[in-house]
Amino acid sequence: MAVRPVLIYPDPMLKQVAVCVLATDATVADLVQDLVDTMAAAGHSVGIAAPQVGDLRRVAVVDVSASKLGQQQHHHGLLEMINPVIIERSGSRVFREGCMSVPEYTGNVTRAEHIVVEFTDRQGRLRVVESDGFEAVAIQHELDHLDGRLFLDRVSSLKTDVFRRKTR
Amino acid sequence: MHHFALTIVGRDRPGIVAQVTEILFNLGCNIADSSCSILGGQFAMILIIAHPEFIDRASFGAAFQPLEEADLTVALRVLKAGGELHPDLAGEICMISVYGADKPGIVYHVAKVLGEKKINITDLNTKLVGSGQRPVYVMMIEAVLPASVSEQDVDTWIAPLRDQLQVDISVRTIPQVEL
């Protein structure tokens, strides 16, 4: 369909909470396709959420299959997620995250290593997917966008993690 | 625009950051990169600042005098053109944790290995913890590995220090992802 421009912070849209997609929303498939096209056009991107293209509906796509890290793990290929909700999370894993909407800044973020996410796919089927590692991190990063949350809100610094704790 | 490196150190207390940044704000200085932290009982501030008109130390006049009077040590370095630009450090990010009973030379010996292998340290923190009788030294290093160097290489190079210094060392890369 169309590659859309990716919004860059401080665009206020990126801090909005997106709204649930209604079952009667006939245009959501177009949005899903635009997200897939925009993600592909961005080259090394492994995911994008609707607010990043200026649409405040709870839709995100993730596809780690083309990335080096993704190829080292079991993954689910292209995930088209409408109204996604993480229903289980466990473990933790640190990645140095960057984001198309926050260029030139990266930060260490701790996220769940293992998640179970429930969503409706483009065909309207309810799906429940278990995901680990990089794919799970990518899903959590994109779903954060639906709540107006950027990775900057989750950065855990080395000093804070290790040294700021009182030793006695 | 000229850039300057400003460092301020003094006994920690509430209000240091406010006092320093009030002066900078009133001068019309921009704070670009900065890092401030408690080290021991001291608060240390390192800031890269810029001003549209200031060109040298004299431009600041006696602006920092109130800080000296408040028992803070102030140093200002005039940066050469381009000195404010962050180098493009391509490569894997590697975290190295080193810890064990305190003894002289922990930082030096680890840094020496990394320096010889042309591995750039981008962040380094150390802390003396544990009890007075059994002091434990903890060091965290973040480094960027050149393309030709793997996590395994670093571990191999550093491994002899485990015995030599009687410390525990772990090396791990942090995957960088653009999402």
XYZ file of C-alpha atoms in Angstrom:
347
model
C 0.000 0.000 0.000
C 2.214 2.783 1.198
C 5.415 3.610 2.968
C 4.634 6.307 5.508
C 7.032 8.780 7.065
C 8.216 7.692 10.509
C 7.558 10.312 13.172
C 10.521 11.474 15.178
C 10.397 12.541 18.815
C 9.379 15.225 19.978
C 6.333 14.614 17.813
C 3.553 14.602 20.456
C 1.864 11.641 18.759
C 4.616 9.388 20.103
C 3.575 10.073 23.690
C -0.147 9.378 23.203
C -1.881 6.210 24.351
C -3.342 4.455 21.321
C -6.946 3.229 21.285
C -8.288 -0.273 20.716
C -9.246 -1.201 17.174
C -12.949 -1.935 16.834
C -14.049 -5.198 15.253
C -16.000 -3.127 12.743
C -12.919 -1.150 11.652
C -12.645 -2.041 7.962
C -9.544 0.067 7.330
C -7.272 -1.678 9.814
C -5.940 -4.050 7.152
C -4.666 -1.026 5.200
C -2.893 0.225 8.302
C -1.291 -3.178 8.864
C -0.039 -3.192 5.270
C 1.334 0.340 5.592
C 3.233 -0.700 8.716
C 4.680 -3.736 6.945
C 5.700 -1.573 3.968
C 7.199 1.134 6.163
C 9.115 -1.402 8.222
C 10.506 -3.013 5.069
C 11.462 0.368 3.607
C 13.415 1.208 6.760
C 15.836 -1.590 5.923
C 17.183 -2.931 9.185
C 14.000 -2.275 11.164
C 12.460 -5.310 12.866
C 9.246 -3.691 14.006
C 7.059 -0.637 13.957
C 3.970 0.522 15.779
C 1.075 2.553 14.391
C 1.769 5.691 16.479
C 5.169 5.903 14.786
C 3.398 6.634 11.508
C 0.880 8.926 13.154
C -2.001 6.503 13.605
C -3.281 6.113 17.146
C -4.732 2.652 16.840
C -3.351 -0.318 18.747
C -1.561 -2.023 15.883
C 2.074 -3.095 15.599
C 4.098 -5.362 13.362
C 7.281 -7.262 14.185
C 9.459 -9.381 11.932
C 12.890 -10.441 13.144
C 13.406 -13.068 10.430
C 15.744 -10.892 8.335
C 17.956 -9.829 11.220
C 21.111 -11.556 12.348
C 19.878 -11.917 15.926
C 16.486 -13.153 14.786
C 18.007 -15.840 12.620
C 19.755 -17.290 15.649
C 16.491 -18.078 17.403
C 13.096 -19.639 16.959
C 10.827 -16.867 15.728
C 7.390 -16.376 14.203
C 8.240 -14.485 11.030
C 5.919 -11.580 10.356
C 3.635 -10.859 13.292
C 0.759 -8.506 12.498
C -0.704 -7.591 15.861
C -4.011 -5.826 16.361
C -4.943 -4.968 19.964
C -1.964 -6.924 21.321
C -1.703 -7.633 25.038
C 1.164 -9.296 26.847
C -0.467 -11.813 29.151
C 2.634 -13.397 30.616
C 6.225 -12.344 31.080
C 9.224 -13.903 32.782
C 12.991 -13.709 32.953
C 14.999 -10.680 31.987
C 17.395 -9.714 29.266
C 19.357 -6.558 28.491
C 19.687 -5.149 25.005
C 21.177 -1.855 23.912
C 18.087 -0.472 22.226
C 17.713 2.188 19.615
C 14.550 3.380 17.922
C 13.689 4.873 14.533
C 11.698 7.563 16.335
C 14.580 8.532 18.631
C 17.608 8.724 16.345
C 21.187 8.888 17.603
C 20.496 7.698 21.108
C 20.742 4.212 22.489
C 20.339 2.882 25.985
C 20.475 -0.375 27.897
C 16.978 -1.636 28.545
C 16.016 -4.625 30.671
C 12.966 -6.483 29.399
C 11.321 -9.849 29.881
C 13.182 -12.708 28.206
C 10.033 -14.681 27.626
C 6.525 -13.428 26.910
C 3.132 -14.654 25.844
C 1.272 -12.153 23.679
C -2.336 -12.297 22.619
C -3.617 -10.367 19.606
C -5.922 -10.393 16.618
C -4.196 -10.892 13.285
C -5.026 -9.234 9.967
C -7.458 -12.024 9.110
C -9.349 -11.382 12.340
C -8.176 -14.525 14.103
C -7.335 -14.421 17.790
C -3.782 -15.644 18.266
C -1.652 -16.444 21.278
C 2.085 -16.499 20.649
C 4.946 -17.458 22.929
C 8.099 -15.570 22.169
C 11.632 -15.439 23.550
C 14.808 -13.439 23.323
C 15.219 -10.824 20.651
C 11.762 -11.309 19.171
C 10.185 -10.945 22.613
C 12.189 -7.771 23.210
C 11.132 -6.354 19.843
C 7.461 -7.078 20.648
C 7.758 -5.384 24.045
C 9.447 -2.357 22.469
C 6.713 -1.965 19.828
C 3.867 -2.543 22.274
C 5.317 0.191 24.486
C 4.731 2.594 21.590
C 0.999 1.837 21.868
C 1.097 3.214 25.401
C 3.080 6.304 24.467
C 6.188 4.869 26.027
C 9.627 5.131 24.473
C 12.680 3.066 25.373
C 13.967 6.246 27.025
C 11.338 5.642 29.700
C 12.864 2.258 30.457
C 16.601 2.835 30.289
C 18.447 1.200 33.112
C 21.888 2.597 33.546
C 24.894 0.657 34.631
C 25.535 2.986 37.526
C 21.964 2.910 38.740
C 21.845 -0.865 38.503
C 25.136 -1.707 40.079
C 26.479 1.094 42.184
C 23.638 3.182 43.460
C 22.370 0.461 45.728
C 23.321 0.959 49.362
C 25.822 -1.665 50.343
C 24.667 -1.749 53.927
C 30.084 27.890 18.413
C 32.949 27.288 20.831
C 32.739 24.365 23.198
C 34.290 23.918 26.607
C 34.791 21.044 29.017
C 33.822 22.070 32.516
C 34.568 19.921 35.537
C 33.411 20.656 39.045
C 34.242 18.601 42.120
C 33.394 19.129 45.740
C 32.024 17.619 48.902
C 28.578 16.278 48.119
C 25.524 18.144 49.387
C 22.111 18.963 47.941
C 22.063 21.989 45.619
C 25.374 21.699 43.753
C 23.753 20.959 40.394
C 21.277 23.782 40.892
C 24.017 26.265 41.766
C 26.193 25.283 38.801
C 23.419 25.196 36.246
C 21.936 28.475 37.435
C 25.256 30.133 36.609
C 25.406 28.420 33.216
C 21.806 29.352 32.468
C 22.376 32.996 33.372
C 25.501 33.092 31.193
C 23.503 31.737 28.266
C 25.525 28.525 28.053
C 24.168 25.343 26.510
C 24.908 22.042 28.206
C 25.543 19.410 25.570
C 26.834 16.140 26.986
C 27.244 15.760 30.718
C 27.822 13.157 33.369
C 27.630 13.802 37.093
C 28.030 11.332 39.894
C 28.877 10.795 43.528
C 32.380 9.387 43.940
C 33.225 8.708 47.554
C 31.863 11.696 49.423
C 32.495 13.996 46.487
C 30.120 15.080 43.793
C 31.814 15.263 40.393
C 30.348 17.035 37.391
C 31.756 16.815 33.879
C 29.995 18.899 31.256
C 30.549 19.817 27.636
C 29.130 23.320 27.321
C 28.835 25.816 24.502
C 28.217 29.518 24.187
C 27.469 31.485 21.010
C 29.917 34.301 21.866
C 32.401 32.972 24.394
C 35.716 32.016 22.839
C 38.109 31.473 25.734
C 38.467 31.182 29.469
C 38.435 34.963 29.900
C 34.953 35.143 28.364
C 33.543 33.563 31.506
C 34.960 36.349 33.709
C 34.424 35.639 37.383
C 31.237 33.660 36.759
C 32.486 30.564 38.575
C 33.839 32.450 41.594
C 30.746 31.679 43.714
C 31.429 27.978 43.150
C 35.022 28.276 44.358
C 33.718 30.197 47.358
C 31.317 27.317 48.025
C 34.353 24.998 48.199
C 33.948 23.492 44.758
C 36.944 23.021 42.468
C 36.260 24.282 38.968
C 38.303 23.552 35.847
C 37.536 24.780 32.339
C 39.107 23.440 29.181
C 38.662 25.173 25.838
C 37.952 22.562 23.173
C 39.513 22.720 19.743
C 37.049 22.788 16.840
C 35.346 19.405 16.525
C 36.348 18.369 20.039
C 32.693 18.288 21.031
C 31.727 15.732 18.396
C 31.171 12.189 19.539
C 33.245 9.788 17.458
C 31.309 7.212 15.512
C 32.282 4.120 17.485
C 31.090 1.269 15.364
C 31.328 -2.162 16.901
C 29.858 -4.459 19.474
C 29.372 -3.133 22.976
C 31.131 -5.262 25.528
C 30.637 -5.233 29.290
C 33.480 -6.456 31.445
C 32.894 -7.038 35.154
C 35.943 -7.461 37.341
C 35.629 -8.029 41.077
C 37.513 -9.557 43.929
C 39.482 -8.873 47.088
C 40.941 -5.381 46.833
C 44.554 -5.129 45.751
C 46.655 -2.627 43.820
C 46.676 -2.755 40.037
C 43.248 -4.172 39.165
C 42.267 -1.241 36.970
C 45.717 -0.885 35.438
C 46.195 -4.500 34.463
C 42.793 -4.830 32.837
C 43.050 -1.473 31.071
C 46.538 -2.344 29.839
C 45.288 -5.469 28.084
C 42.433 -3.552 26.469
C 44.678 -0.657 25.434
C 47.217 -2.973 23.847
C 44.459 -4.598 21.829
C 43.156 -1.190 20.713
C 39.849 -1.709 22.485
C 38.235 1.610 23.297
C 36.859 1.967 26.845
C 33.701 4.093 26.684
C 32.702 3.896 30.341
C 34.421 2.743 33.486
C 33.181 2.682 37.057
C 34.893 1.295 40.101
C 33.771 1.004 43.663
C 35.292 -0.238 46.851
C 32.684 -2.258 48.716
C 32.645 -4.949 51.389
C 33.738 -4.562 54.987
C 36.821 -2.812 56.343
C 38.434 -6.184 57.038
C 37.487 -7.706 53.717
C 37.391 -4.946 51.120
C 36.052 -5.973 47.737
C 36.833 -4.082 44.571
C 34.246 -3.938 41.808
C 34.956 -2.574 38.354
C 32.557 -2.306 35.440
C 33.892 -1.488 32.021
C 31.952 -0.768 28.881
C 34.064 -1.027 25.764
C 33.538 -1.054 22.025
C 35.079 -3.999 20.220
C 36.723 -3.437 16.841
C 35.154 -5.529 14.087
C 38.021 -8.031 14.193
C 37.604 -8.721 17.923
C 35.066 -11.099 19.467
C 33.783 -11.511 23.009
C 35.757 -14.756 23.136
C 38.986 -12.957 22.163
C 38.565 -10.487 25.003
C 37.912 -13.285 27.449
C 41.004 -15.142 26.275
C 43.222 -12.074 26.586
C 41.937 -11.210 30.022
C 41.834 -14.772 31.360
C 45.418 -14.790 32.770
C 44.429 -11.902 35.062
C 41.972 -14.140 36.898
C 44.858 -16.041 38.460
C 47.342 -13.212 38.499
C 45.029 -10.819 40.355
C 42.792 -13.427 42.006
C 39.676 -11.721 40.704
C 36.497 -12.848 39.026
C 36.022 -11.522 35.517
C 33.112 -11.876 33.163
C 32.916 -10.614 29.613
C 29.692 -10.287 27.682
C 28.528 -8.379 24.666
C 25.301 -6.414 24.778
C 23.399 -6.822 21.525
C 22.528 -3.507 19.914
C 19.186 -3.423 18.200
C 17.305 -0.789 16.304
C 13.618 -1.430 16.796
